Amino acid sequence: MKLPYAEPYKIKMVETIKRTKREDREKWIKEAKYNLFNLSSDKVFIDLLTDSGTGAMSDQQWSAIMTGDESYAGSRSFFELKEAIRDILGFEHFLPTHQGRAAENVLFSALVKEGDLVPGNSHFDTTKGHIEIRKATAIDCTIDEAFDTTINHPFKGNIDLNKLDEVLSSNPKEKIPLILITVTCNSSGGQPVSMENIKAVSVLAKKYGIPLFFDAARYAENAYFIKLRENGYQDKSIRDIIKEMFSYADGNTMSSKKDGIVNIGGFIGLRSKKLYDKASMFNIVYEGFLTYGGMAGRDMAALAKGLYESADFDYLESRISQVAYLGNKLKDYGVPVQEPFGGHAVFVDAKRFLPHIPQSEYSAQLLAVELFIEGGVRGVEIGTLLADRDPVTRKNRYPELELLRLAIPRRVYTNNHMDYIAAALKNVYDRRNEITKGFKIIHEKDIMRHFTV
Ligand code: F0G
């Protein structure tokens, strides 16, 4: 018998979470104005709002916290992290930042100006925000298959090379400061990008003389999918796959709160010393001196360890298999989910779950609220609420996918929790026809409304 996967760790410390009563949850969510961000976490039994900064650090990481060097300049922890980034990703230069969006802010300050275009696969919302705030445009060149949750394509994060070529060939080079590939592609459902696609994009990038960057938040998960799904990579190690992926890139932004398995942190990796020098100035202004950039020494030390731990096959297998375990359970119950399942989350298709609720009534948000009421499980809407209004017409932008994301924190929950989540969602599914109306927004902010609506 083939031995199944099992977590390559045992639990040393636990945190109590409490089950709650349905009538309380109904009251709390009403008081929270049906916005799950307004709930205090003690009211949540299982928190799947995000996999960002919510992972459990290892004993090695906690030990590193104690030995972190808090020197303002020249911290030993900085050099440990620099060496880990060089060793794993292959970049000689790096700038620490306090989280992923800060890395975007610093890098784009050096590269992106008004009127520019930044093509890529579905950009994450903070990335898009940092492009748009500079009056530049993010162009989504993701393959069409990504937008149909029923199509089972192994690399739904891939870039459509024709779409990209069209952008590159019909605009002057000076208007395209970079091409950005997000690995895995969060906005299209935690979907991976194949090595073949990365390579082909890098060929196009070189042909047009444009730098290629990764938004690398979940790069290790992407490498795992390449090993599993792409011909020729089965016998390669995760570390070798990561090395090859990054060999095609000129640099990266990183939210270390994901595959760095730390609670806070980010960085920019760079090949070019010239760009490093240019971005350094913005790092000092926005983040902090070059050898800490918004991170405590102890956090850099823990991140250096986390980067090695997340590049381990057994860790990745247990993590991604747990996400798939939840996905398969939901599928068995008939709940419509995006396939294949993402690396960090299962995405529930609200259009198919609640076909009688129009997108204009925020059906994925409604589903998120119903799941909270049913079982105290907090997911997050990735749909019309998040898509916000068109900045010019102020009309709602209706995305093709209306999703409820169930993001699984790293090394935090067991498969019993997955069973509980699936049962709660099945109960909502069984009573879906009794859910007859959605929401209307009473009050919203001009930008990033989902946080405060
Ligand atoms: N890029 C990607 C692909 C992300 O998923 C995120 C954050 C960021 C950049 C920004 O990083 O939060 O450290 O500033 N994603 C979180 C999420 C918030 O829930 O998916 P950050």
Coordinates of C-alpha atoms and ligand atoms in Angstrom, one line a residue:
M1 CA 0.0 0.0 0.0
K2 CA 1.3 3.4 -0.9
L3 CA 1.7 5.5 2.2
P4 CA -0.4 8.6 2.3
Y5 CA 0.9 12.1 3.1
A6 CA 1.1 13.2 6.7
E7 CA 2.1 16.5 8.2
P8 CA 5.9 16.6 8.5
Y9 CA 5.6 18.2 11.9
K10 CA 4.0 17.6 15.3
I11 CA 2.2 20.2 17.4
K12 CA 4.1 21.7 20.3
M13 CA 1.7 24.5 21.3
V14 CA -2.0 25.0 20.9
E15 CA -4.3 28.1 20.9
T16 CA -7.9 27.7 22.1
I17 CA -10.7 28.6 19.8
K18 CA -14.3 28.5 20.8
R19 CA -17.5 27.3 19.2
T20 CA -20.3 29.7 19.3
K21 CA -24.1 29.7 19.2
R22 CA -26.0 30.3 16.0
E23 CA -28.3 33.0 17.6
D24 CA -25.2 34.9 18.7
R25 CA -23.6 34.7 15.3
E26 CA -26.8 36.1 13.8
K27 CA -26.7 39.0 16.2
W28 CA -22.9 39.6 15.7
I29 CA -23.0 39.6 12.0
K30 CA -26.0 42.1 12.0
E31 CA -24.0 44.3 14.4
A32 CA -21.0 44.0 12.0
K33 CA -23.3 45.4 9.2
Y34 CA -22.8 42.1 7.3
N35 CA -19.1 42.9 6.8
L36 CA -16.9 40.1 8.0
F37 CA -14.0 42.4 8.5
N38 CA -15.9 44.1 11.3
L39 CA -16.1 41.0 13.4
S40 CA -13.6 40.6 16.2
S41 CA -11.7 37.4 15.9
D42 CA -13.0 35.9 19.1
K43 CA -16.4 35.6 17.4
V44 CA -14.9 33.4 14.7
F45 CA -14.5 29.6 15.2
I46 CA -12.4 28.9 12.0
D47 CA -10.8 31.8 10.3
L48 CA -10.3 31.5 6.6
L49 CA -10.3 35.2 5.8
T50 CA -6.7 34.9 4.6
D51 CA -3.6 32.7 4.5
S52 CA -1.5 35.9 4.9
G53 CA 0.4 36.3 8.1
T54 CA -1.8 33.7 9.8
G55 CA 0.5 30.7 9.5
A56 CA 2.1 28.9 12.5
M57 CA 5.9 29.4 12.8
S58 CA 8.1 26.4 13.6
D59 CA 10.3 25.9 16.7
Q60 CA 13.3 26.8 14.5
Q61 CA 11.6 30.1 13.5
W62 CA 10.7 30.9 17.1
S63 CA 14.3 30.2 18.1
A64 CA 15.5 32.6 15.4
I65 CA 13.2 35.2 16.9
M66 CA 15.2 35.0 20.2
T67 CA 18.5 35.4 18.4
G68 CA 17.5 38.1 16.0
D69 CA 19.9 41.1 15.8
E70 CA 18.1 44.4 16.3
S71 CA 21.0 46.6 15.1
Y72 CA 19.8 49.5 13.1
A73 CA 22.6 49.1 10.5
G74 CA 24.3 46.0 9.4
S75 CA 22.1 43.6 11.4
R76 CA 23.3 39.9 11.3
S77 CA 19.7 38.9 10.7
F78 CA 19.7 41.0 7.5
F79 CA 22.7 39.1 6.2
E80 CA 21.1 35.7 7.1
L81 CA 18.0 36.7 5.1
K82 CA 20.2 38.0 2.2
E83 CA 22.0 34.7 2.1
A84 CA 18.7 32.7 2.1
I85 CA 17.3 34.8 -0.8
R86 CA 20.5 34.4 -2.8
D87 CA 20.6 30.7 -2.1
I88 CA 16.9 29.9 -2.8
L89 CA 15.9 32.5 -5.4
G90 CA 19.3 33.4 -6.8
F91 CA 19.0 37.2 -6.5
E92 CA 22.2 39.0 -5.4
H93 CA 20.4 42.1 -4.2
F94 CA 17.5 42.5 -1.9
L95 CA 15.6 45.2 -0.1
P96 CA 13.5 44.3 3.0
T97 CA 10.0 45.9 3.4
H98 CA 7.4 45.6 6.0
Q99 CA 5.0 43.6 3.8
G100 CA 4.2 42.8 0.1
R101 CA 2.4 46.0 -0.8
A102 CA 5.3 48.0 0.5
A103 CA 7.6 46.1 -1.8
E104 CA 5.2 47.1 -4.7
N105 CA 5.3 50.7 -3.5
V106 CA 9.1 50.9 -3.5
L107 CA 9.7 49.0 -6.8
F108 CA 7.0 50.9 -8.6
S109 CA 8.3 54.2 -7.3
A110 CA 11.5 53.4 -9.1
L111 CA 9.9 52.0 -12.3
V112 CA 6.3 53.0 -13.0
K113 CA 5.1 56.5 -14.1
E114 CA 1.9 58.1 -15.3
G115 CA 0.5 56.6 -18.6
D116 CA 2.5 53.3 -18.3
L117 CA 1.2 49.9 -18.9
V118 CA 2.0 46.8 -16.7
P119 CA 0.9 43.6 -18.4
G120 CA 0.6 40.4 -16.4
N121 CA -1.7 37.7 -15.2
S122 CA -4.6 38.9 -13.0
H123 CA -2.8 41.4 -10.7
F124 CA -3.5 41.3 -7.0
D125 CA -5.6 44.2 -5.8
T126 CA -2.8 46.0 -3.9
T127 CA -0.6 45.6 -6.9
K128 CA -3.3 47.0 -9.2
G129 CA -3.8 49.8 -6.6
H130 CA -0.1 50.7 -6.7
I131 CA -0.2 50.8 -10.4
E132 CA -3.4 52.8 -10.7
I133 CA -2.4 55.3 -8.0
R134 CA 0.4 56.3 -10.3
K135 CA -2.1 56.8 -13.2
A136 CA -0.7 53.7 -15.0
T137 CA -2.7 50.7 -16.1
A138 CA -2.6 47.0 -15.2
I139 CA -3.4 44.9 -18.2
D140 CA -4.7 41.4 -17.5
C141 CA -3.4 38.9 -20.0
T142 CA -4.4 35.7 -18.2
I143 CA -5.6 32.8 -20.4
D144 CA -9.4 32.7 -20.9
E145 CA -9.7 29.2 -19.3
A146 CA -9.0 30.9 -15.9
F147 CA -12.4 32.6 -16.0
D148 CA -14.5 29.4 -16.2
T149 CA -14.6 27.6 -12.9
T150 CA -15.7 24.3 -14.6
I151 CA -12.7 24.0 -16.9
N152 CA -9.9 21.7 -15.4
H153 CA -6.7 23.3 -16.8
P154 CA -3.5 22.5 -14.9
F155 CA -2.0 26.0 -15.1
K156 CA -4.9 28.5 -15.0
G157 CA -2.4 31.2 -13.9
N158 CA -0.8 31.2 -17.3
I159 CA -0.4 34.3 -19.4
D160 CA -2.0 34.2 -22.9
L161 CA 1.1 34.9 -25.0
N162 CA -1.0 36.4 -27.9
K163 CA -2.6 38.9 -25.5
L164 CA 0.8 39.8 -24.1
D165 CA 2.4 40.1 -27.5
E166 CA -0.4 42.4 -28.6
V167 CA 0.3 44.7 -25.7
L168 CA 4.1 44.6 -26.3
S169 CA 3.9 45.1 -30.0
S170 CA 1.4 47.9 -30.1
N171 CA 2.9 50.1 -27.5
P172 CA 6.3 51.9 -27.2
K173 CA 8.8 50.1 -25.0
E174 CA 9.2 53.2 -22.8
K175 CA 5.6 52.8 -21.7
I176 CA 6.0 49.3 -20.4
P177 CA 8.3 49.4 -17.4
L178 CA 7.8 45.7 -16.5
I179 CA 5.9 42.5 -17.1
L180 CA 4.6 41.0 -13.8
I181 CA 3.8 37.3 -13.3
T182 CA 2.0 36.5 -10.1
V183 CA 2.9 33.0 -8.8
T184 CA 0.6 31.5 -7.9
C185 CA -2.1 33.8 -9.3
N186 CA -4.2 34.7 -6.3
S187 CA -6.9 36.7 -8.2
S188 CA -7.6 33.8 -10.6
G189 CA -7.9 31.4 -7.7
G190 CA -4.5 30.5 -6.4
Q191 CA -3.7 29.0 -9.8
P192 CA -0.2 28.1 -10.9
V193 CA 1.9 29.3 -13.8
S194 CA 3.8 26.6 -15.8
M195 CA 7.5 26.7 -16.3
E196 CA 6.9 26.6 -20.0
N197 CA 4.7 29.7 -19.8
I198 CA 7.3 31.5 -17.6
K199 CA 10.0 30.7 -20.1
A200 CA 7.9 31.8 -23.0
V201 CA 7.0 35.1 -21.3
S202 CA 10.7 35.7 -20.6
V203 CA 11.5 35.1 -24.3
L204 CA 8.9 37.7 -25.2
A205 CA 10.2 40.1 -22.5
K206 CA 13.8 39.8 -23.8
K207 CA 12.6 40.2 -27.4
Y208 CA 11.0 43.6 -26.5
G209 CA 13.7 44.5 -24.0
I210 CA 11.3 44.7 -21.0
P211 CA 12.2 43.4 -17.5
L212 CA 10.2 40.5 -16.1
F213 CA 9.2 40.4 -12.5
F214 CA 7.4 38.0 -10.2
D215 CA 4.9 38.8 -7.6
A216 CA 6.3 35.9 -5.6
A217 CA 4.0 35.6 -2.6
R218 CA 3.2 31.9 -3.2
Y219 CA 6.2 30.9 -5.4
A220 CA 6.9 27.7 -3.4
E221 CA 3.4 26.5 -3.9
N222 CA 3.8 27.3 -7.6
A223 CA 6.9 25.1 -7.8
Y224 CA 5.0 22.2 -6.2
F225 CA 2.4 22.4 -8.9
I226 CA 5.1 22.4 -11.6
K227 CA 6.6 19.3 -10.0
L228 CA 3.3 17.5 -9.9
R229 CA 1.8 18.6 -13.2
E230 CA 4.4 19.6 -15.7
N231 CA 6.2 17.1 -17.9
G232 CA 9.9 16.8 -17.2
Y233 CA 9.8 18.1 -13.6
Q234 CA 8.6 15.0 -11.6
D235 CA 12.2 14.1 -10.7
K236 CA 13.4 17.6 -10.0
S237 CA 13.6 18.9 -6.4
I238 CA 11.4 21.9 -5.3
R239 CA 14.6 23.9 -4.8
D240 CA 15.8 23.2 -8.4
I241 CA 12.4 24.2 -9.7
I242 CA 12.3 27.4 -7.7
K243 CA 15.8 28.2 -9.0
E244 CA 14.8 27.6 -12.6
M245 CA 11.6 29.7 -12.2
F246 CA 13.6 32.7 -10.8
S247 CA 16.3 32.3 -13.4
Y248 CA 13.9 33.8 -16.0
A249 CA 13.1 36.8 -13.8
D250 CA 14.9 40.1 -13.3
G251 CA 13.4 40.5 -9.9
N252 CA 10.5 40.0 -7.6
T253 CA 8.2 41.6 -5.0
M254 CA 7.3 39.4 -2.1
S255 CA 4.7 39.3 0.6
S256 CA 6.6 37.1 3.1
K257 CA 3.3 36.6 5.0
K258 CA 2.5 33.7 2.6
D259 CA 5.3 31.4 1.5
G260 CA 7.8 33.0 4.0
I261 CA 5.6 31.5 6.8
V262 CA 6.0 34.6 8.9
N263 CA 3.4 36.9 10.4
I264 CA 4.8 40.1 8.8
G265 CA 7.4 41.0 6.2
G266 CA 8.2 41.4 2.6
F267 CA 11.1 42.1 0.2
I268 CA 12.2 43.0 -3.3
G269 CA 14.8 40.7 -4.9
L270 CA 16.8 42.1 -7.8
R271 CA 19.5 41.1 -10.3
S272 CA 20.5 44.6 -11.3
K273 CA 22.7 46.7 -9.1
K274 CA 21.6 49.8 -11.0
L275 CA 17.9 49.2 -10.2
Y276 CA 18.8 48.3 -6.6
D277 CA 20.5 51.6 -6.2
K278 CA 17.5 53.5 -7.6
A279 CA 15.0 51.6 -5.5
S280 CA 17.1 51.9 -2.4
M281 CA 16.3 55.6 -2.1
F282 CA 12.6 54.9 -2.0
N283 CA 13.2 52.1 0.5
I284 CA 14.9 54.4 2.9
V285 CA 12.2 57.1 2.5
Y286 CA 9.2 54.7 2.8
E287 CA 10.4 51.7 4.7
G288 CA 13.6 52.2 6.7
F289 CA 17.3 51.9 6.4
L290 CA 18.5 49.3 3.8
T291 CA 19.4 46.6 6.4
Y292 CA 15.9 46.4 8.0
G293 CA 13.4 48.2 5.8
G294 CA 10.4 48.1 8.1
M295 CA 11.2 44.7 9.6
A296 CA 12.5 43.9 13.1
G297 CA 15.8 41.9 13.0
R298 CA 14.0 39.0 14.7
D299 CA 11.4 38.9 11.9
M300 CA 14.1 38.8 9.2
A301 CA 15.8 35.9 11.1
A302 CA 12.5 34.0 11.3
L303 CA 11.8 34.7 7.6
A304 CA 15.2 33.3 6.6
K305 CA 14.2 30.0 8.2
G306 CA 10.7 30.1 6.8
L307 CA 12.0 30.4 3.2
Y308 CA 13.8 27.1 3.6
E309 CA 10.9 25.4 5.3
S310 CA 8.4 26.3 2.6
A311 CA 10.7 25.0 -0.1
D312 CA 10.4 21.5 1.4
F313 CA 8.5 19.0 -0.6
D314 CA 6.9 17.2 2.4
Y315 CA 5.7 20.5 3.8
L316 CA 4.2 21.6 0.5
E317 CA 2.6 18.2 -0.1
S318 CA 0.8 18.3 3.3
R319 CA -0.3 21.9 2.8
I320 CA -1.6 21.6 -0.7
S321 CA -3.2 18.2 0.0
Q322 CA -5.1 19.7 2.9
V323 CA -6.5 22.4 0.6
A324 CA -7.5 19.7 -1.9
Y325 CA -9.0 17.6 0.9
L326 CA -11.4 20.4 1.6
G327 CA -12.0 20.9 -2.1
N328 CA -12.8 17.3 -2.7
K329 CA -15.2 17.1 0.3
L330 CA -17.1 20.1 -1.0
K331 CA -17.2 18.6 -4.4
D332 CA -18.6 15.3 -3.0
Y333 CA -21.3 17.4 -1.4
G334 CA -22.2 18.9 -4.8
V335 CA -21.0 22.4 -3.8
P336 CA -19.8 24.2 -6.9
V337 CA -16.0 24.9 -6.5
Q338 CA -13.4 26.2 -8.8
E339 CA -11.2 23.4 -10.3
P340 CA -8.5 22.6 -10.1
F341 CA -8.3 23.7 -6.4
G342 CA -5.9 26.5 -5.7
G343 CA -2.7 26.2 -3.7
H344 CA -3.8 28.3 -0.8
A345 CA -7.5 28.3 -1.0
V346 CA -10.7 26.7 -2.2
F347 CA -12.9 29.1 -4.2
V348 CA -16.7 28.5 -4.1
D349 CA -18.5 29.7 -7.2
A350 CA -21.3 31.9 -5.9
K351 CA -22.9 32.3 -9.3
R352 CA -23.5 28.6 -9.5
F353 CA -24.3 28.2 -5.7
L354 CA -26.9 31.0 -5.6
P355 CA -27.9 31.4 -9.3
H356 CA -31.2 33.1 -8.2
I357 CA -29.3 36.0 -6.5
P358 CA -28.0 38.6 -9.0
Q359 CA -24.4 39.8 -8.8
S360 CA -25.8 43.3 -8.1
E361 CA -26.9 41.9 -4.7
Y362 CA -23.4 40.7 -3.9
S363 CA -24.1 37.0 -4.0
A364 CA -20.6 35.9 -2.9
Q365 CA -20.8 38.2 0.1
L366 CA -24.2 36.7 0.9
L367 CA -22.6 33.3 0.8
A368 CA -19.8 34.4 3.1
V369 CA -22.3 35.7 5.6
E370 CA -24.5 32.6 5.5
L371 CA -21.4 30.4 6.1
F372 CA -20.5 32.5 9.1
I373 CA -24.0 32.2 10.5
E374 CA -24.1 28.4 9.8
G375 CA -20.8 27.5 11.5
G376 CA -18.8 30.5 12.6
V377 CA -16.5 30.0 9.6
R378 CA -15.1 33.3 8.2
G379 CA -14.2 33.3 4.5
V380 CA -13.8 36.3 2.2
E381 CA -15.7 37.6 -0.8
I382 CA -13.7 37.8 -4.0
G383 CA -16.4 39.3 -6.2
T384 CA -18.4 42.5 -6.9
L385 CA -17.7 44.1 -3.6
L386 CA -14.0 43.7 -4.0
A387 CA -14.0 44.7 -7.6
D388 CA -15.2 48.1 -6.5
R389 CA -16.6 50.8 -8.8
D390 CA -15.2 52.1 -12.0
P391 CA -13.1 55.2 -11.1
V392 CA -14.7 57.2 -13.9
T393 CA -18.3 56.1 -14.1
R394 CA -18.6 55.1 -10.4
K395 CA -20.7 52.2 -11.6
N396 CA -20.2 48.7 -10.0
R397 CA -17.6 46.7 -11.9
Y398 CA -19.0 43.1 -12.3
P399 CA -16.1 40.6 -12.4
E400 CA -16.5 37.4 -14.4
L401 CA -16.0 35.3 -11.3
E402 CA -18.1 35.8 -8.2
L403 CA -16.3 33.8 -5.5
L404 CA -16.2 33.0 -1.9
R405 CA -12.5 32.3 -0.9
L406 CA -11.7 29.8 1.8
A407 CA -8.0 30.5 2.4
I408 CA -6.2 28.0 4.5
P409 CA -3.6 29.3 6.9
R410 CA -0.3 27.3 6.9
R411 CA 0.2 24.6 9.5
V412 CA -2.7 25.9 11.6
Y413 CA -5.8 23.7 11.2
T414 CA -6.3 19.9 11.0
N415 CA -8.4 17.9 8.6
N416 CA -11.1 17.7 11.3
H417 CA -11.5 21.5 10.8
M418 CA -11.7 20.8 7.1
D419 CA -14.6 18.3 7.7
Y420 CA -16.3 20.9 9.9
I421 CA -16.0 23.6 7.2
A422 CA -17.3 21.3 4.5
A423 CA -20.3 20.3 6.6
A424 CA -21.2 23.9 7.4
L425 CA -21.1 24.8 3.7
K426 CA -23.1 21.7 2.8
N427 CA -25.8 22.8 5.2
V428 CA -25.9 26.2 3.5
Y429 CA -26.0 24.5 0.1
D430 CA -28.9 22.3 1.2
R431 CA -31.0 25.4 2.2
R432 CA -29.8 27.6 -0.7
N433 CA -33.4 28.0 -2.1
E434 CA -34.5 29.5 1.2
I435 CA -31.9 32.3 0.7
T436 CA -33.9 34.7 -1.3
K437 CA -32.3 38.1 -1.1
G438 CA -28.9 39.7 -1.1
F439 CA -27.5 43.0 0.0
K440 CA -27.6 46.7 -0.8
I441 CA -24.7 49.0 0.2
I442 CA -25.7 51.8 2.5
H443 CA -22.3 53.3 3.1
E444 CA -19.0 52.8 1.3
K445 CA -15.6 54.4 0.9
D446 CA -14.3 55.7 -2.4
I447 CA -11.5 53.0 -2.6
M448 CA -11.1 49.5 -1.2
R449 CA -14.6 49.6 0.0
H450 CA -14.8 45.9 1.0
F451 CA -12.8 46.6 4.2
T452 CA -15.2 49.2 5.6
V453 CA -18.5 48.9 3.8
Ligands
F0G1 N1 0.5 39.9 -4.0 C1 -0.3 38.9 -3.8 C2 -0.4 37.8 -4.8 C3 -1.1 38.8 -2.6 O1 -1.9 37.7 -2.4 C4 -0.9 39.8 -1.6 C5 -1.7 39.7 -0.4 C6 -0.1 40.9 -1.9 C7 0.6 40.9 -3.1 C8 0.1 42.0 -0.9 O2 0.9 41.5 0.2 O3 -0.7 41.8 2.2 O4 1.8 41.5 2.4 O5 0.9 43.6 1.6 N2 -2.7 39.0 -0.2 C9 -3.4 38.8 1.0 C10 -4.6 37.8 0.7 C11 -3.9 40.0 1.7 O6 -5.4 37.7 1.6 O7 -4.6 37.2 -0.3 P1 0.7 42.2 1.7

